[in-house]
Amino acid sequence: DSGVTQTPKHLITATGQRVTLRCSPRSGDLSVYWYQQSLDQGLQFLIQYYNGEERAKGNILERFSAQQFPDLHSELNLSSLELGDSALYFCASSVAGGVHTDTQYFGPGTRLTVL
Amino acid sequence: GNSVTQMEGPVTLSEEAFLTINCTYTATGYPSLFWYVQYPGEGLQLLLKATKADDKGSNKGFEATYRKETTSFHLEKGSVQVSDSAVYFCALSDGGSSNTGKLIFGQGTTLQVKP
């Protein structure tokens, strides 16, 4: 158990819908990262928050957004869903925000299926 | 930009065989290097890491050495077990001026160990 929790574990929805994925980081970790794992794109970095503020953006679509709340949990919002958004979404956390030696601890993931 | 390339799988070995999974990287600056493992139906777990050149990371019988001269971080294990069957990801953490610890992953290598 990494100490990072993600809910829900599975999500099945229809095209055009909007969903929210939730992540709680390990106790004491200030940074949260979101990654998408799909068969064709592999594991890709989406976005990072550090202590409530956006720190870095990766290959995140404009239909996707995220935020980190004062209690440090984070939510990833996916809207106008398309079939191609079906993937496993991971959240990871680390102590600091821009230190490359930091270890990121991953949650179990949310599997999103768009029908 | 920064990138990671892993040997293609799947890799199929007999129990107690020697394992090598090749990983090479392209990066500016001085990234940290990681191996993560993903067991079926689970999230990513850190296997080992190295944060500077010539460092050797090790855990559970697995080892990898950060070779700056060959830009490599190959994963090795002397004697694999059936329980090592999983997908292995090599990753680097951006150590440049971007001020983020985001991970860039290789495409993953599936290891299957047969009794």
PDB file of C-alpha atoms in Angstrom:
ATOM      1  CA  ASP A   1       0.000   0.000   0.000  1.00  0.00           C
ATOM      2  CA  SER A   2       1.564   3.268  -1.190  1.00  0.00           C
ATOM      3  CA  GLY A   3      -0.612   5.484   1.002  1.00  0.00           C
ATOM      4  CA  VAL A   4      -2.103   7.207  -2.048  1.00  0.00           C
ATOM      5  CA  THR A   5      -5.824   6.613  -2.468  1.00  0.00           C
ATOM      6  CA  GLN A   6      -7.914   7.063  -5.579  1.00  0.00           C
ATOM      7  CA  THR A   7     -11.652   6.876  -6.076  1.00  0.00           C
ATOM      8  CA  PRO A   8     -13.519   5.455  -7.785  1.00  0.00           C
ATOM      9  CA  LYS A   9     -11.685   2.314  -8.840  1.00  0.00           C
ATOM     10  CA  HIS A  10     -13.809   1.879 -11.939  1.00  0.00           C
ATOM     11  CA  LEU A  11     -15.954   4.320 -13.879  1.00  0.00           C
ATOM     12  CA  ILE A  12     -18.151   3.538 -16.854  1.00  0.00           C
ATOM     13  CA  THR A  13     -19.845   6.384 -18.648  1.00  0.00           C
ATOM     14  CA  ALA A  14     -21.073   7.516 -22.041  1.00  0.00           C
ATOM     15  CA  THR A  15     -19.585   9.826 -24.632  1.00  0.00           C
ATOM     16  CA  GLY A  16     -20.222  13.495 -23.983  1.00  0.00           C
ATOM     17  CA  GLN A  17     -20.441  13.051 -20.225  1.00  0.00           C
ATOM     18  CA  ARG A  18     -18.316  14.589 -17.479  1.00  0.00           C
ATOM     19  CA  VAL A  19     -16.592  12.718 -14.649  1.00  0.00           C
ATOM     20  CA  THR A  20     -14.471  13.584 -11.637  1.00  0.00           C
ATOM     21  CA  LEU A  21     -11.600  11.456 -10.380  1.00  0.00           C
ATOM     22  CA  ARG A  22     -10.375  11.960  -6.850  1.00  0.00           C
ATOM     23  CA  CYS A  23      -6.952  11.475  -5.293  1.00  0.00           C
ATOM     24  CA  SER A  24      -5.684  11.741  -1.721  1.00  0.00           C
ATOM     25  CA  PRO A  25      -1.905  11.966  -1.432  1.00  0.00           C
ATOM     26  CA  ARG A  26       0.274  10.337   1.182  1.00  0.00           C
ATOM     27  CA  SER A  27       0.324  12.107   4.505  1.00  0.00           C
ATOM     28  CA  GLY A  28       2.896  14.895   4.346  1.00  0.00           C
ATOM     29  CA  ASP A  29       3.209  14.964   0.560  1.00  0.00           C
ATOM     30  CA  LEU A  30       2.581  18.373  -0.989  1.00  0.00           C
ATOM     31  CA  SER A  31       2.792  17.477  -4.672  1.00  0.00           C
ATOM     32  CA  VAL A  32       0.233  15.573  -6.720  1.00  0.00           C
ATOM     33  CA  TYR A  33       0.757  14.323 -10.252  1.00  0.00           C
ATOM     34  CA  TRP A  34      -1.780  12.891 -12.689  1.00  0.00           C
ATOM     35  CA  TYR A  35      -0.852  10.369 -15.375  1.00  0.00           C
ATOM     36  CA  GLN A  36      -2.836   8.623 -18.083  1.00  0.00           C
ATOM     37  CA  GLN A  37      -2.051   5.053 -19.135  1.00  0.00           C
ATOM     38  CA  SER A  38      -3.465   3.868 -22.441  1.00  0.00           C
ATOM     39  CA  LEU A  39      -2.523   1.076 -24.810  1.00  0.00           C
ATOM     40  CA  ASP A  40      -1.553   3.381 -27.666  1.00  0.00           C
ATOM     41  CA  GLN A  41       0.090   6.248 -25.732  1.00  0.00           C
ATOM     42  CA  GLY A  42       1.604   4.395 -22.815  1.00  0.00           C
ATOM     43  CA  LEU A  43       2.070   6.295 -19.542  1.00  0.00           C
ATOM     44  CA  GLN A  44       1.853  10.041 -20.029  1.00  0.00           C
ATOM     45  CA  PHE A  45       2.135  12.905 -17.591  1.00  0.00           C
ATOM     46  CA  LEU A  46      -0.922  15.135 -17.518  1.00  0.00           C
ATOM     47  CA  ILE A  47      -0.535  17.754 -14.812  1.00  0.00           C
ATOM     48  CA  GLN A  48       1.129  18.511 -11.483  1.00  0.00           C
ATOM     49  CA  TYR A  49       0.012  20.508  -8.474  1.00  0.00           C
ATOM     50  CA  TYR A  50       2.148  21.605  -5.593  1.00  0.00           C
ATOM     51  CA  ASN A  51       0.600  22.877  -2.375  1.00  0.00           C
ATOM     52  CA  GLY A  52      -2.536  24.006  -4.148  1.00  0.00           C
ATOM     53  CA  GLU A  53      -0.952  25.591  -7.190  1.00  0.00           C
ATOM     54  CA  GLU A  54      -0.449  24.266 -10.682  1.00  0.00           C
ATOM     55  CA  ARG A  55       3.243  23.505 -11.200  1.00  0.00           C
ATOM     56  CA  ALA A  56       3.491  21.851 -14.604  1.00  0.00           C
ATOM     57  CA  LYS A  57       1.343  20.764 -17.505  1.00  0.00           C
ATOM     58  CA  GLY A  58       1.952  17.892 -19.851  1.00  0.00           C
ATOM     59  CA  ASN A  59      -0.173  16.396 -22.598  1.00  0.00           C
ATOM     60  CA  ILE A  60      -3.453  17.381 -21.024  1.00  0.00           C
ATOM     61  CA  LEU A  61      -6.418  18.097 -23.257  1.00  0.00           C
ATOM     62  CA  GLU A  62      -8.345  21.343 -22.883  1.00  0.00           C
ATOM     63  CA  ARG A  63     -11.410  19.248 -21.971  1.00  0.00           C
ATOM     64  CA  PHE A  64      -9.525  18.084 -18.883  1.00  0.00           C
ATOM     65  CA  SER A  65      -8.829  20.157 -15.795  1.00  0.00           C
ATOM     66  CA  ALA A  66      -7.597  19.565 -12.289  1.00  0.00           C
ATOM     67  CA  GLN A  67      -7.286  21.264  -8.954  1.00  0.00           C
ATOM     68  CA  GLN A  68      -5.724  20.687  -5.570  1.00  0.00           C
ATOM     69  CA  PHE A  69      -7.656  21.674  -2.485  1.00  0.00           C
ATOM     70  CA  PRO A  70      -6.422  23.145   0.834  1.00  0.00           C
ATOM     71  CA  ASP A  71      -6.437  19.672   2.407  1.00  0.00           C
ATOM     72  CA  LEU A  72      -4.128  18.665  -0.502  1.00  0.00           C
ATOM     73  CA  HIS A  73      -6.467  16.172  -2.125  1.00  0.00           C
ATOM     74  CA  SER A  74      -6.808  16.602  -5.857  1.00  0.00           C
ATOM     75  CA  GLU A  75      -9.511  16.120  -8.437  1.00  0.00           C
ATOM     76  CA  LEU A  76      -9.177  15.526 -12.163  1.00  0.00           C
ATOM     77  CA  ASN A  77     -12.204  16.603 -14.175  1.00  0.00           C
ATOM     78  CA  LEU A  78     -12.772  15.109 -17.598  1.00  0.00           C
ATOM     79  CA  SER A  79     -15.542  16.582 -19.742  1.00  0.00           C
ATOM     80  CA  SER A  80     -17.115  15.999 -23.177  1.00  0.00           C
ATOM     81  CA  LEU A  81     -15.756  12.494 -22.959  1.00  0.00           C
ATOM     82  CA  GLU A  82     -14.772  10.624 -26.095  1.00  0.00           C
ATOM     83  CA  LEU A  83     -14.138   6.939 -26.686  1.00  0.00           C
ATOM     84  CA  GLY A  84     -10.417   7.656 -26.837  1.00  0.00           C
ATOM     85  CA  ASP A  85     -10.424   8.923 -23.259  1.00  0.00           C
ATOM     86  CA  SER A  86     -10.881   5.372 -22.013  1.00  0.00           C
ATOM     87  CA  ALA A  87      -7.739   4.668 -20.013  1.00  0.00           C
ATOM     88  CA  LEU A  88      -6.279   4.073 -16.591  1.00  0.00           C
ATOM     89  CA  TYR A  89      -5.701   7.314 -14.717  1.00  0.00           C
ATOM     90  CA  PHE A  90      -3.071   7.341 -12.001  1.00  0.00           C
ATOM     91  CA  CYS A  91      -2.408   9.824  -9.307  1.00  0.00           C
ATOM     92  CA  ALA A  92       0.999  10.025  -7.653  1.00  0.00           C
ATOM     93  CA  SER A  93       2.325  12.106  -4.802  1.00  0.00           C
ATOM     94  CA  SER A  94       5.710  13.234  -3.570  1.00  0.00           C
ATOM     95  CA  VAL A  95       7.038  15.326  -0.738  1.00  0.00           C
ATOM     96  CA  ALA A  96       8.333  18.241  -2.777  1.00  0.00           C
ATOM     97  CA  GLY A  97       7.372  19.782  -6.070  1.00  0.00           C
ATOM     98  CA  GLY A  98      10.383  20.328  -8.247  1.00  0.00           C
ATOM     99  CA  VAL A  99      13.060  18.069  -6.866  1.00  0.00           C
ATOM    100  CA  HIS A 100      13.992  15.450  -9.419  1.00  0.00           C
ATOM    101  CA  THR A 101      15.379  13.086  -6.798  1.00  0.00           C
ATOM    102  CA  ASP A 102      11.987  12.793  -5.124  1.00  0.00           C
ATOM    103  CA  THR A 103      10.199   9.465  -5.306  1.00  0.00           C
ATOM    104  CA  GLN A 104       6.631   9.510  -6.578  1.00  0.00           C
ATOM    105  CA  TYR A 105       4.231   7.090  -4.941  1.00  0.00           C
ATOM    106  CA  PHE A 106       1.361   5.909  -7.111  1.00  0.00           C
ATOM    107  CA  GLY A 107      -2.228   5.179  -6.276  1.00  0.00           C
ATOM    108  CA  PRO A 108      -4.069   2.101  -7.568  1.00  0.00           C
ATOM    109  CA  GLY A 109      -5.607   4.036 -10.441  1.00  0.00           C
ATOM    110  CA  THR A 110      -9.083   4.717 -11.776  1.00  0.00           C
ATOM    111  CA  ARG A 111     -10.101   2.747 -14.831  1.00  0.00           C
ATOM    112  CA  LEU A 112     -12.333   4.892 -17.042  1.00  0.00           C
ATOM    113  CA  THR A 113     -14.405   3.265 -19.746  1.00  0.00           C
ATOM    114  CA  VAL A 114     -16.282   5.518 -22.153  1.00  0.00           C
ATOM    115  CA  LEU A 115     -19.023   3.755 -24.125  1.00  0.00           C
TER     116      LEU A 115
ATOM    117  CA  GLY B   1      13.082  16.663 -25.422  1.00  0.00           C
ATOM    118  CA  ASN B   2      13.735  14.087 -22.751  1.00  0.00           C
ATOM    119  CA  SER B   3      12.813  10.498 -23.553  1.00  0.00           C
ATOM    120  CA  VAL B   4      13.214   6.909 -22.378  1.00  0.00           C
ATOM    121  CA  THR B   5      13.518   3.833 -24.573  1.00  0.00           C
ATOM    122  CA  GLN B   6      13.068   0.295 -23.273  1.00  0.00           C
ATOM    123  CA  MET B   7      13.623  -3.012 -24.958  1.00  0.00           C
ATOM    124  CA  GLU B   8      10.475  -4.407 -26.465  1.00  0.00           C
ATOM    125  CA  GLY B   9       8.764  -7.299 -24.832  1.00  0.00           C
ATOM    126  CA  PRO B  10       7.373  -9.600 -23.937  1.00  0.00           C
ATOM    127  CA  VAL B  11      10.334 -11.251 -22.284  1.00  0.00           C
ATOM    128  CA  THR B  12       9.726 -14.883 -21.384  1.00  0.00           C
ATOM    129  CA  LEU B  13      12.122 -16.652 -19.038  1.00  0.00           C
ATOM    130  CA  SER B  14      12.262 -19.835 -17.059  1.00  0.00           C
ATOM    131  CA  GLU B  15      12.423 -19.637 -13.287  1.00  0.00           C
ATOM    132  CA  GLU B  16      15.958 -18.970 -11.959  1.00  0.00           C
ATOM    133  CA  ALA B  17      17.101 -17.496 -15.272  1.00  0.00           C
ATOM    134  CA  PHE B  18      19.091 -14.242 -15.458  1.00  0.00           C
ATOM    135  CA  LEU B  19      17.127 -11.136 -16.372  1.00  0.00           C
ATOM    136  CA  THR B  20      18.220  -8.022 -18.215  1.00  0.00           C
ATOM    137  CA  ILE B  21      15.813  -5.349 -19.389  1.00  0.00           C
ATOM    138  CA  ASN B  22      17.547  -2.610 -21.342  1.00  0.00           C
ATOM    139  CA  CYS B  23      16.742   1.043 -20.798  1.00  0.00           C
ATOM    140  CA  THR B  24      18.391   4.057 -22.432  1.00  0.00           C
ATOM    141  CA  TYR B  25      17.518   7.688 -22.028  1.00  0.00           C
ATOM    142  CA  THR B  26      17.942  11.090 -23.610  1.00  0.00           C
ATOM    143  CA  ALA B  27      17.989  14.045 -21.271  1.00  0.00           C
ATOM    144  CA  THR B  28      19.436  17.459 -20.712  1.00  0.00           C
ATOM    145  CA  GLY B  29      20.842  18.148 -17.311  1.00  0.00           C
ATOM    146  CA  TYR B  30      21.122  15.468 -14.661  1.00  0.00           C
ATOM    147  CA  PRO B  31      17.906  13.501 -14.271  1.00  0.00           C
ATOM    148  CA  SER B  32      17.138  10.865 -11.694  1.00  0.00           C
ATOM    149  CA  LEU B  33      16.325   7.398 -13.022  1.00  0.00           C
ATOM    150  CA  PHE B  34      13.724   4.958 -11.765  1.00  0.00           C
ATOM    151  CA  TRP B  35      12.366   1.485 -12.320  1.00  0.00           C
ATOM    152  CA  TYR B  36       8.726   0.933 -11.497  1.00  0.00           C
ATOM    153  CA  VAL B  37       6.867  -2.384 -11.586  1.00  0.00           C
ATOM    154  CA  GLN B  38       3.186  -2.925 -12.323  1.00  0.00           C
ATOM    155  CA  TYR B  39       1.656  -6.245 -11.298  1.00  0.00           C
ATOM    156  CA  PRO B  40      -1.568  -7.316 -13.044  1.00  0.00           C
ATOM    157  CA  GLY B  41      -4.502  -5.162 -12.011  1.00  0.00           C
ATOM    158  CA  GLU B  42      -2.420  -2.945  -9.739  1.00  0.00           C
ATOM    159  CA  GLY B  43      -0.786   0.469  -9.727  1.00  0.00           C
ATOM    160  CA  LEU B  44       2.893   1.245 -10.142  1.00  0.00           C
ATOM    161  CA  GLN B  45       5.329   0.418  -7.373  1.00  0.00           C
ATOM    162  CA  LEU B  46       8.794   1.867  -7.110  1.00  0.00           C
ATOM    163  CA  LEU B  47      11.344  -0.902  -7.558  1.00  0.00           C
ATOM    164  CA  LEU B  48      14.564   1.107  -7.345  1.00  0.00           C
ATOM    165  CA  LYS B  49      16.097   4.441  -8.221  1.00  0.00           C
ATOM    166  CA  ALA B  50      19.402   6.223  -8.782  1.00  0.00           C
ATOM    167  CA  THR B  51      19.883   9.950  -8.566  1.00  0.00           C
ATOM    168  CA  LYS B  52      23.365  10.521  -9.969  1.00  0.00           C
ATOM    169  CA  ALA B  53      25.903   8.974 -12.309  1.00  0.00           C
ATOM    170  CA  ASP B  54      27.447   5.665 -11.178  1.00  0.00           C
ATOM    171  CA  ASP B  55      24.820   5.208  -8.464  1.00  0.00           C
ATOM    172  CA  LYS B  56      23.476   1.671  -8.175  1.00  0.00           C
ATOM    173  CA  GLY B  57      19.886   1.172  -7.120  1.00  0.00           C
ATOM    174  CA  SER B  58      18.894  -2.188  -5.701  1.00  0.00           C
ATOM    175  CA  ASN B  59      15.832  -3.837  -4.197  1.00  0.00           C
ATOM    176  CA  LYS B  60      14.451  -7.382  -3.904  1.00  0.00           C
ATOM    177  CA  GLY B  61      17.379  -8.808  -5.881  1.00  0.00           C
ATOM    178  CA  PHE B  62      16.989  -6.316  -8.726  1.00  0.00           C
ATOM    179  CA  GLU B  63      19.803  -3.912  -9.582  1.00  0.00           C
ATOM    180  CA  ALA B  64      20.411  -1.070 -12.022  1.00  0.00           C
ATOM    181  CA  THR B  65      23.393   1.253 -12.435  1.00  0.00           C
ATOM    182  CA  TYR B  66      23.131   4.837 -13.705  1.00  0.00           C
ATOM    183  CA  ARG B  67      25.587   4.987 -16.597  1.00  0.00           C
ATOM    184  CA  LYS B  68      25.976   8.524 -17.865  1.00  0.00           C
ATOM    185  CA  GLU B  69      28.561   7.621 -20.504  1.00  0.00           C
ATOM    186  CA  THR B  70      26.167   5.215 -22.206  1.00  0.00           C
ATOM    187  CA  THR B  71      22.965   6.987 -21.052  1.00  0.00           C
ATOM    188  CA  SER B  72      21.647   3.684 -19.760  1.00  0.00           C
ATOM    189  CA  PHE B  73      19.930   2.230 -16.699  1.00  0.00           C
ATOM    190  CA  HIS B  74      19.538  -1.469 -17.426  1.00  0.00           C
ATOM    191  CA  LEU B  75      17.593  -3.598 -14.956  1.00  0.00           C
ATOM    192  CA  GLU B  76      19.112  -6.924 -13.895  1.00  0.00           C
ATOM    193  CA  LYS B  77      18.239  -9.815 -11.610  1.00  0.00           C
ATOM    194  CA  GLY B  78      20.320 -12.914 -11.128  1.00  0.00           C
ATOM    195  CA  SER B  79      17.516 -15.420 -10.633  1.00  0.00           C
ATOM    196  CA  VAL B  80      13.913 -14.597 -11.492  1.00  0.00           C
ATOM    197  CA  GLN B  81      10.863 -16.131  -9.871  1.00  0.00           C
ATOM    198  CA  VAL B  82       7.351 -16.696 -11.158  1.00  0.00           C
ATOM    199  CA  SER B  83       6.228 -13.911  -8.819  1.00  0.00           C
ATOM    200  CA  ASP B  84       8.393 -11.428 -10.772  1.00  0.00           C
ATOM    201  CA  SER B  85       6.002 -11.663 -13.726  1.00  0.00           C
ATOM    202  CA  ALA B  86       4.835  -8.095 -14.288  1.00  0.00           C
ATOM    203  CA  VAL B  87       5.318  -5.034 -16.486  1.00  0.00           C
ATOM    204  CA  TYR B  88       8.487  -3.059 -15.797  1.00  0.00           C
ATOM    205  CA  PHE B  89       8.775   0.652 -16.560  1.00  0.00           C
ATOM    206  CA  CYS B  90      11.952   2.681 -16.774  1.00  0.00           C
ATOM    207  CA  ALA B  91      11.467   6.382 -16.078  1.00  0.00           C
ATOM    208  CA  LEU B  92      13.393   9.584 -15.673  1.00  0.00           C
ATOM    209  CA  SER B  93      12.591  12.590 -13.596  1.00  0.00           C
ATOM    210  CA  ASP B  94      13.134  15.901 -15.264  1.00  0.00           C
ATOM    211  CA  GLY B  95      16.180  17.467 -13.673  1.00  0.00           C
ATOM    212  CA  GLY B  96      16.347  20.511 -15.884  1.00  0.00           C
ATOM    213  CA  SER B  97      15.170  24.035 -15.443  1.00  0.00           C
ATOM    214  CA  SER B  98      11.506  23.145 -15.698  1.00  0.00           C
ATOM    215  CA  ASN B  99      11.285  22.981 -11.907  1.00  0.00           C
ATOM    216  CA  THR B 100       9.063  19.924 -11.922  1.00  0.00           C
ATOM    217  CA  GLY B 101       9.629  16.350 -10.912  1.00  0.00           C
ATOM    218  CA  LYS B 102       7.362  14.908 -13.582  1.00  0.00           C
ATOM    219  CA  LEU B 103       8.236  11.407 -14.749  1.00  0.00           C
ATOM    220  CA  ILE B 104       8.842  10.452 -18.356  1.00  0.00           C
ATOM    221  CA  PHE B 105       8.258   6.739 -18.874  1.00  0.00           C
ATOM    222  CA  GLY B 106       9.453   4.162 -21.326  1.00  0.00           C
ATOM    223  CA  GLN B 107       6.863   2.023 -23.046  1.00  0.00           C
ATOM    224  CA  GLY B 108       7.110  -0.789 -20.509  1.00  0.00           C
ATOM    225  CA  THR B 109       8.450  -4.324 -20.833  1.00  0.00           C
ATOM    226  CA  THR B 110       6.297  -7.317 -19.977  1.00  0.00           C
ATOM    227  CA  LEU B 111       8.128 -10.097 -18.173  1.00  0.00           C
ATOM    228  CA  GLN B 112       6.660 -13.570 -17.974  1.00  0.00           C
ATOM    229  CA  VAL B 113       8.441 -16.158 -15.864  1.00  0.00           C
ATOM    230  CA  LYS B 114       7.497 -19.799 -16.359  1.00  0.00           C
ATOM    231  CA  PRO B 115       7.976 -22.489 -13.692  1.00  0.00           C
TER     232      PRO B 115
END
